XYZ file of C-alpha atoms in Angstrom:
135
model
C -24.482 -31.437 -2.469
C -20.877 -30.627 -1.957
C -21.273 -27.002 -3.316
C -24.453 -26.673 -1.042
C -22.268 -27.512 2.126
C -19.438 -25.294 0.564
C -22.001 -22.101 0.622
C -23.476 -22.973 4.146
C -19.785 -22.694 5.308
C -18.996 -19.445 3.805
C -22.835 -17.876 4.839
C -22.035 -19.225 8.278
C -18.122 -17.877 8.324
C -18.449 -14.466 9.896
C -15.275 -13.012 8.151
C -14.863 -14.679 4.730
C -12.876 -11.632 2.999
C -11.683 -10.085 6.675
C -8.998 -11.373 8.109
C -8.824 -10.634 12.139
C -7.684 -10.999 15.370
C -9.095 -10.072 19.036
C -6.382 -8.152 20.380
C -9.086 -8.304 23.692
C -11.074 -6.174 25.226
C -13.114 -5.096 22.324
C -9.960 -3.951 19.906
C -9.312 -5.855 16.762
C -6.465 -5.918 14.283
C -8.345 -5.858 10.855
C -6.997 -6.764 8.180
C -8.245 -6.626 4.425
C -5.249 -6.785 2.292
C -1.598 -5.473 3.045
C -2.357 -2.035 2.822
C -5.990 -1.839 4.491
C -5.127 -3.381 7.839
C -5.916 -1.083 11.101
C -7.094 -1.479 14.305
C -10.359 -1.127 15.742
C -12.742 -0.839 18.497
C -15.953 -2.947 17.980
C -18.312 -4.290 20.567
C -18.720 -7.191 17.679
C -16.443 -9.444 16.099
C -15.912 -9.141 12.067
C -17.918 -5.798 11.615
C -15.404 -3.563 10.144
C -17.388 -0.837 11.183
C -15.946 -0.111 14.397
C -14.347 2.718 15.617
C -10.709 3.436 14.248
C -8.242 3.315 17.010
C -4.949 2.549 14.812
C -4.678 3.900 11.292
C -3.551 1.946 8.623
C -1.307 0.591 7.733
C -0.208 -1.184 10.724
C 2.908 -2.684 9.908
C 3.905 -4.355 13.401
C 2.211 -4.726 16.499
C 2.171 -6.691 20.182
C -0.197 -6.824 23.227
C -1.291 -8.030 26.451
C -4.127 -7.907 28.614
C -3.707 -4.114 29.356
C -1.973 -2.808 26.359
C -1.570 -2.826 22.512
C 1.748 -1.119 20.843
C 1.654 -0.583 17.012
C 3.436 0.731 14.520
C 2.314 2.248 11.281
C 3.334 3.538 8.101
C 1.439 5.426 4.869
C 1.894 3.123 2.347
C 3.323 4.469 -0.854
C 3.806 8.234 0.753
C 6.408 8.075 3.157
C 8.845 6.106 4.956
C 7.857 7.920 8.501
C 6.578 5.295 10.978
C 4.264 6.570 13.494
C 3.892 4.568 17.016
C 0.728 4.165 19.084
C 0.213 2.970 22.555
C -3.260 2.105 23.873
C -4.170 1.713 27.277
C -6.796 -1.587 27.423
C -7.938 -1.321 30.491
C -11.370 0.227 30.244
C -14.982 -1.023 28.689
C -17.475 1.490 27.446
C -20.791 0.369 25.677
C -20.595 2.119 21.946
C -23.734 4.297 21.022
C -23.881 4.991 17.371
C -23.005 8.971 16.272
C -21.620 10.263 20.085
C -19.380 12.239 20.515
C -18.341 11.257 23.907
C -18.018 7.404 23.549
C -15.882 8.199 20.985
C -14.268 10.367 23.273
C -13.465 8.036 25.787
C -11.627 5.383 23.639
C -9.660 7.953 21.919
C -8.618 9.238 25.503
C -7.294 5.829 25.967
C -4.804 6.111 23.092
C -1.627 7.656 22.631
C -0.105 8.567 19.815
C 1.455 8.863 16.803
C 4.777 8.922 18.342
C 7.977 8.683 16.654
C 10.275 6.135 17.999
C 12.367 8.259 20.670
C 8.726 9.419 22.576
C 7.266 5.941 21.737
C 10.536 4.109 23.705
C 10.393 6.743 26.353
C 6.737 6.367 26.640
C 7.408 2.806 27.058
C 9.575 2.937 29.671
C 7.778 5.645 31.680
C 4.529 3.121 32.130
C 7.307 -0.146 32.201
C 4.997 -1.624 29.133
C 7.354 -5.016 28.919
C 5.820 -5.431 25.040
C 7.964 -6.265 22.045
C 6.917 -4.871 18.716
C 6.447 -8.056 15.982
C 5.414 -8.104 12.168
C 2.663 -8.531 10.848
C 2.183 -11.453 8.903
């Protein structure tokens, strides 16, 4: 009975092996393991499938309601951090294999930075965000 209940829980769980967190607005910090953790644009919760915004492997991040900051690193190739920004404050309804919606987010996000353009960048649109680990 117990085990029963147990398997109605995880069938009913939408991410049992995906850990992740609306970052609003459609974007999603997904996280598989240490490594495999990005973030995404997805019209759905827990799909992994979205669209790529933030390579992995983010390593720190904040937000608000109009912008996400990141910062990311290739695991296990070099210690170079790249920095994103990414403007939030647009909706666009996904349709599978275009070009152009895919266009339009990625027009919304800037980056990879290193840290000198990401601070100036910063300052330039007075983004008040503080960069935090991930846990």
């Amino acid at each position: 009975m117990f085990s029963f209940f147990g398997l109605l829980i995880l069938y009913n769980s939408c991410c049992p092996f995906i850990k992740e967190e609306s970052l609003g607005n459609n974007f999603y910090l997904s996280e598989y393991d240490n490594v495999d953790r990005r973030i995404l644009y997805s019209e759905e919760s827990c799909s992994n499938s979205g669209i790529e915004i933030v390579p992995m492997t983010i390593t720190e991040y904040a937000y608000n309601s109009n912008w996400i900051i990141a910062k990311s690193s290739v695991s296990g190739q070099t210690a170079e951090n790249k920095y994103w920004i990414v403007d939030k404050k647009f909706k666009v309804k996904i349709i599978q294999n275009n070009d152009s919606t895919i266009g339009v987010i990625k027009s919304h996000v800037f980056g990879p930075f290193d840290s000198t353009k990401f601070t100036q960048f910063l300052i330039a649109k007075d983004i008040k965000l503080t960069l935090r680990k991930t846990q």
